[in-house]
Tab-separated table of N, CA, C and O in Angstrom:
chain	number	residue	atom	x	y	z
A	175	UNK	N	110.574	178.691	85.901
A	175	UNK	CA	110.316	180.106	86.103
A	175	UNK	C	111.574	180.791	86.579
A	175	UNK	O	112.420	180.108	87.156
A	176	UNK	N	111.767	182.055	86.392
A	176	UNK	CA	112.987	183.318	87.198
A	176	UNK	C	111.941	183.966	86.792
A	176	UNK	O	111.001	184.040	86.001
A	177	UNK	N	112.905	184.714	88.297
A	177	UNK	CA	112.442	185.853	88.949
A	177	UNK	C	113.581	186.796	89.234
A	177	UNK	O	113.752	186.378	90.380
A	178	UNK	N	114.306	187.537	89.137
A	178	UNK	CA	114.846	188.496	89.498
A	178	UNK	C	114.380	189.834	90.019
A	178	UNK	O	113.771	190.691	89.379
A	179	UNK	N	114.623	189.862	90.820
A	179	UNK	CA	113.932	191.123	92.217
A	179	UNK	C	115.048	191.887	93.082
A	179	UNK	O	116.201	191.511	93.295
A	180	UNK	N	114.621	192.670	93.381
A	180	UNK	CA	115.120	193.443	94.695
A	180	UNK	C	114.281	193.528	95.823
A	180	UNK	O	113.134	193.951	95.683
A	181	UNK	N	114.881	193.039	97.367
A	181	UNK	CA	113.954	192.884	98.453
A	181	UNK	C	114.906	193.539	99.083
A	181	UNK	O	116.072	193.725	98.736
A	182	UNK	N	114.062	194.047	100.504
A	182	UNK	CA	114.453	194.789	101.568
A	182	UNK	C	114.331	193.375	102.523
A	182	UNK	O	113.744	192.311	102.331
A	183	UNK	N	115.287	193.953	103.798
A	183	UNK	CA	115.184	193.754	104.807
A	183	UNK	C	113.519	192.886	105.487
A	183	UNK	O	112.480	193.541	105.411
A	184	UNK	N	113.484	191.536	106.059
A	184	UNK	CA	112.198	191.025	106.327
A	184	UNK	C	110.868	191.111	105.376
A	184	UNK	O	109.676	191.019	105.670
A	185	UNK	N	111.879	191.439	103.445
A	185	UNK	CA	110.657	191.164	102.677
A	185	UNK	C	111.146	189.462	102.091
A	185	UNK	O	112.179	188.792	102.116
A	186	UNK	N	109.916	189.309	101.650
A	186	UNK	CA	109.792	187.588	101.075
A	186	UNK	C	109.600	187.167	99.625
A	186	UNK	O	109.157	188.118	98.982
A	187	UNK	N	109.762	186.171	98.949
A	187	UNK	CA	109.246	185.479	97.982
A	187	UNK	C	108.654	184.356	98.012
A	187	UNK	O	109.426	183.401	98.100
A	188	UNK	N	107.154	184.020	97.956
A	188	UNK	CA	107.022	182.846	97.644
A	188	UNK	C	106.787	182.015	96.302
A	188	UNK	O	106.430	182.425	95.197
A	189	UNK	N	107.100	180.695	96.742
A	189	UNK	CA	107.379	180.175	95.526
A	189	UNK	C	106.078	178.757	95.723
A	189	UNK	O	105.705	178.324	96.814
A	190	UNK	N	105.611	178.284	94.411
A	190	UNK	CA	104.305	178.396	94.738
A	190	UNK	C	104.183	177.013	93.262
A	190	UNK	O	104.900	177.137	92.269
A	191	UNK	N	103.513	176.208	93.359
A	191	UNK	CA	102.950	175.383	92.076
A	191	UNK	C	101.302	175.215	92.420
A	191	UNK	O	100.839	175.352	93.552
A	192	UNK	N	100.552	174.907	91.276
A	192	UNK	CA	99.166	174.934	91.344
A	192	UNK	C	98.514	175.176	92.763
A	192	UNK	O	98.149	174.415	93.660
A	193	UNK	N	98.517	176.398	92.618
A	193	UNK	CA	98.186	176.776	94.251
A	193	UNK	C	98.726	176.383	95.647
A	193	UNK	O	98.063	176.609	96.660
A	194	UNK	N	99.914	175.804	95.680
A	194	UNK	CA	100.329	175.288	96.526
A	194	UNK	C	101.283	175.997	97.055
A	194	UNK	O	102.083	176.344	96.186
A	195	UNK	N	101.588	176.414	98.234
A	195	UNK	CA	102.540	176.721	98.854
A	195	UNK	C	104.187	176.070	98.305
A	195	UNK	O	104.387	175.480	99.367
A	196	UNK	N	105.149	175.830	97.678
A	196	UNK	CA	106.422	175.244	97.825
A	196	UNK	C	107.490	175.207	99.083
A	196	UNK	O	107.888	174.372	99.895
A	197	UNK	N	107.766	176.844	98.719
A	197	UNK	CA	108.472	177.431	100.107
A	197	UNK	C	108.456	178.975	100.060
A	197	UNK	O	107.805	179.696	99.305
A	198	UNK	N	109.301	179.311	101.017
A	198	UNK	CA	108.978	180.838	100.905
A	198	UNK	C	110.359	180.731	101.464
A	198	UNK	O	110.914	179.669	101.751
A	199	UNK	N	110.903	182.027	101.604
A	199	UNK	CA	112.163	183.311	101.367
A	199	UNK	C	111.945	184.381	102.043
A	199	UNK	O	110.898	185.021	102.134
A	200	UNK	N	113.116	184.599	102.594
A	200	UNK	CA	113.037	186.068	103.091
A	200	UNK	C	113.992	186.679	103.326
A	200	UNK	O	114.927	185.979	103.716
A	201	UNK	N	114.233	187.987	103.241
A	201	UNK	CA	115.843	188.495	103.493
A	201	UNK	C	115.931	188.317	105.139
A	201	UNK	O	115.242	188.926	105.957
A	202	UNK	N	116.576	187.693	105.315
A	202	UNK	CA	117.117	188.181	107.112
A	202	UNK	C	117.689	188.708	107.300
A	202	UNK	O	117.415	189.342	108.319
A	203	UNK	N	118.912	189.037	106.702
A	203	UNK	CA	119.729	189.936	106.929
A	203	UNK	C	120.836	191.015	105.974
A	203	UNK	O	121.504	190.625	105.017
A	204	UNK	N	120.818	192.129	106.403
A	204	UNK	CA	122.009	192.167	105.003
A	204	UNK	C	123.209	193.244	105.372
A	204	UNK	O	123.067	194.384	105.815
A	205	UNK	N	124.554	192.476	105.027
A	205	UNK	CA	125.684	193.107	105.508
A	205	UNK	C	126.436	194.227	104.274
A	205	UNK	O	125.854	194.851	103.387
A	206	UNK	N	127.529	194.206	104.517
A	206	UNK	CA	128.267	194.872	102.986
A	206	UNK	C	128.147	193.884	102.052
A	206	UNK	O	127.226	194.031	101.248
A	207	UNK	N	128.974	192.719	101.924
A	207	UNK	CA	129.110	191.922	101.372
A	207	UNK	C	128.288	190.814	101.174
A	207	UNK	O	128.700	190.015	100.333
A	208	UNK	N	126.992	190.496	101.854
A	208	UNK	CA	126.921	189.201	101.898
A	208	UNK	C	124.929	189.583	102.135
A	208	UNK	O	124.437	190.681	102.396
A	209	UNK	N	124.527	188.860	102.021
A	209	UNK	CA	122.698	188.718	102.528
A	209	UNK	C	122.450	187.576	102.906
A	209	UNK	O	122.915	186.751	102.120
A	210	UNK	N	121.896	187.108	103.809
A	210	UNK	CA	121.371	186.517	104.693
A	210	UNK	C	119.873	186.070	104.633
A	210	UNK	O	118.891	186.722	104.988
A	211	UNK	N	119.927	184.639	104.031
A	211	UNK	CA	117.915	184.396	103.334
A	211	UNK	C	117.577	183.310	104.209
A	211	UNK	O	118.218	182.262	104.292
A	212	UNK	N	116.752	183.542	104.725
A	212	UNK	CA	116.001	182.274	105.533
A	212	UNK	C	114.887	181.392	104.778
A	212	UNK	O	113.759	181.876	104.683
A	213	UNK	N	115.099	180.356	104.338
A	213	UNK	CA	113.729	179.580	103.395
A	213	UNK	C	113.054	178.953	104.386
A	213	UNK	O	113.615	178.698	105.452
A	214	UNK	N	111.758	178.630	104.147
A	214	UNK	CA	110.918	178.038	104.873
A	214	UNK	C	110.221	176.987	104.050
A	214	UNK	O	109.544	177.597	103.223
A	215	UNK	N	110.076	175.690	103.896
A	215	UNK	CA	109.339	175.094	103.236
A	215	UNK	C	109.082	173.297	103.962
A	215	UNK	O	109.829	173.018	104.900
A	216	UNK	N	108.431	172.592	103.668
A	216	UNK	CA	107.900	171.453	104.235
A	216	UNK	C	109.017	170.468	104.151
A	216	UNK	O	109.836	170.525	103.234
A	217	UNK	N	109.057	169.748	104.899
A	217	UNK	CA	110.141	168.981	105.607
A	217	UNK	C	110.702	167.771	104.201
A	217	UNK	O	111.800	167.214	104.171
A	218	UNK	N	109.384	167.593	102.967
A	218	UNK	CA	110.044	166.692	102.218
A	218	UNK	C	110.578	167.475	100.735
A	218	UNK	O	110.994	167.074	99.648
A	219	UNK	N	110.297	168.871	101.390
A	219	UNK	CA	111.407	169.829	100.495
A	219	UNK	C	112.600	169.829	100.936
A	219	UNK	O	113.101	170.275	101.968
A	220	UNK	N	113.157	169.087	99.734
A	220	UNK	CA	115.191	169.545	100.331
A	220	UNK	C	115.230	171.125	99.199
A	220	UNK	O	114.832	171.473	98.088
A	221	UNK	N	115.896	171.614	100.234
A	221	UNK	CA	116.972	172.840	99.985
A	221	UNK	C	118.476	172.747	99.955
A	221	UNK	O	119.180	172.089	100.721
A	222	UNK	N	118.751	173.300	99.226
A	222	UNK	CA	120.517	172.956	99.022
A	222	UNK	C	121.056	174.315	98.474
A	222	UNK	O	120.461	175.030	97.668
A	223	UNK	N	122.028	174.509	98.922
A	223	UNK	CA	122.968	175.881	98.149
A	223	UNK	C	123.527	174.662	97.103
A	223	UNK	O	123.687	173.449	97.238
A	224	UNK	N	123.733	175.592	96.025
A	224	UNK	CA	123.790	175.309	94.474
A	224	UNK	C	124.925	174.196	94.872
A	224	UNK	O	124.491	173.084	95.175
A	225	UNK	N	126.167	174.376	94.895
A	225	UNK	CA	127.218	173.881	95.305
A	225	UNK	C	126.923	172.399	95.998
A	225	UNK	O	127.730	171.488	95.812
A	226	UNK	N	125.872	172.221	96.708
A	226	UNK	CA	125.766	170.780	97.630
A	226	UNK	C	125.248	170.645	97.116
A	226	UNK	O	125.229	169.416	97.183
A	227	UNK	N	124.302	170.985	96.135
A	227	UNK	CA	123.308	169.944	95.643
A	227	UNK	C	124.133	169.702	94.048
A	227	UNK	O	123.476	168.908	93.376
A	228	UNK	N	125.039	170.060	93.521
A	228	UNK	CA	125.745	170.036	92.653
A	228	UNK	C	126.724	168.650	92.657
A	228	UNK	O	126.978	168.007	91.639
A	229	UNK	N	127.172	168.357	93.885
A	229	UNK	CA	127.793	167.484	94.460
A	229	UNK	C	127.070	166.433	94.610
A	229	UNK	O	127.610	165.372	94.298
A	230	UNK	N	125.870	166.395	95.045
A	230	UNK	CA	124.696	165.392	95.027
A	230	UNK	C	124.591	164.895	93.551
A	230	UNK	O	124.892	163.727	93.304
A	231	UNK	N	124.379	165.323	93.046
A	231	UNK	CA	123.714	165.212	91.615
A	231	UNK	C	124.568	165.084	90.524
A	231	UNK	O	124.189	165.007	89.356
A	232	UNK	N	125.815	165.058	90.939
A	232	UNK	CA	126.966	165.487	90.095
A	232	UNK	C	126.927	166.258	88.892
A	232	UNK	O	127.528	166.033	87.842
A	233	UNK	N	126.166	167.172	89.161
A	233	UNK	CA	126.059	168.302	88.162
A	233	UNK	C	127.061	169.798	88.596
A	233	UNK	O	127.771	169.940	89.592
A	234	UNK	N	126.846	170.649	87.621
A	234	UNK	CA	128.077	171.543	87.559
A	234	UNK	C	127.069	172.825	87.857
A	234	UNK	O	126.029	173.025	87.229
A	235	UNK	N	127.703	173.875	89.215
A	235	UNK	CA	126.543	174.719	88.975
A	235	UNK	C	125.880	175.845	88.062
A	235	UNK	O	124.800	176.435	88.093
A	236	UNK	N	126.956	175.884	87.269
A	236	UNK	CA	126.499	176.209	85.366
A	236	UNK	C	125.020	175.633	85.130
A	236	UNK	O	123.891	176.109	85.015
A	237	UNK	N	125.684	174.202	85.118
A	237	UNK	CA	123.811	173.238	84.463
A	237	UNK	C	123.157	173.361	85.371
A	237	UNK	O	122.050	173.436	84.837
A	238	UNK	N	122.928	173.479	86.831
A	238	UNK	CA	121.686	174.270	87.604
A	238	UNK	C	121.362	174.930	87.069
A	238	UNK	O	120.596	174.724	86.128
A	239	UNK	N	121.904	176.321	87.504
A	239	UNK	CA	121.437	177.519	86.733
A	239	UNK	C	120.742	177.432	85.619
A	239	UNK	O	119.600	177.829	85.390
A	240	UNK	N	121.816	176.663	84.652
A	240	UNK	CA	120.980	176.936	82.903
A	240	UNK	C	120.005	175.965	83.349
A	240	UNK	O	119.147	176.141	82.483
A	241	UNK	N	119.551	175.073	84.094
A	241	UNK	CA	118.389	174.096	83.987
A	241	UNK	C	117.127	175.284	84.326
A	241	UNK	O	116.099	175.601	83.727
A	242	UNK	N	117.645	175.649	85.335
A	242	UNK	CA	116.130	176.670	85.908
A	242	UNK	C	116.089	178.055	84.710
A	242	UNK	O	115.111	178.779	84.524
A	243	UNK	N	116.839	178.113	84.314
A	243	UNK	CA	116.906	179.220	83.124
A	243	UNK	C	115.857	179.032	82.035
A	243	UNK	O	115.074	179.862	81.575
A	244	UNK	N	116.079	177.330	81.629
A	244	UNK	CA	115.397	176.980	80.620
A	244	UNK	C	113.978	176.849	80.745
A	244	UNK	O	113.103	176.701	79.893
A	245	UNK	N	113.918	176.982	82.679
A	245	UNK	CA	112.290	176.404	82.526
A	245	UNK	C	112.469	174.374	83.002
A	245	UNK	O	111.476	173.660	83.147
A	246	UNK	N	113.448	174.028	83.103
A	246	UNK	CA	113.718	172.607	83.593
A	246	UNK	C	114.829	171.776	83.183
A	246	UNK	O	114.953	170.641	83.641
């Protein structure tokens, strides 16, 4: 799935499979340059900025992207 949105300040996204909670999102903060997202999700959810988990996986964060682009 994508989603592309615009959120304010302490609004959220959740992200969600067969009724299930995944994790959720929220803006925390937002400067000139930069926004500030707090995720929330269950402890045997890893989260990673693209970049570390790119390194993990030895993937390029191009093929992230295009992976979630495609749908997987």
């Amino acid at each position: 799935s994508r989603l592309v949105l615009s959120r304010k300040k302490a609004q959220g996204v959740t992200i969600h499979k067969d009724g299930e909670v995944v994790a959720s999102l929220e803006v925390h903060k937002i400067d000139r340059n930069a926004v500030t997202l707090a995720f929330v999700a269950d402890a045997d959810i890893k989260i990673d900025r693209n970049e570390i988990h790119a390194k993990k996986t030895k993937l390029t964060i191009h093929n992230i992207s295009q992976a979630y682009t495609r749908g997987g």
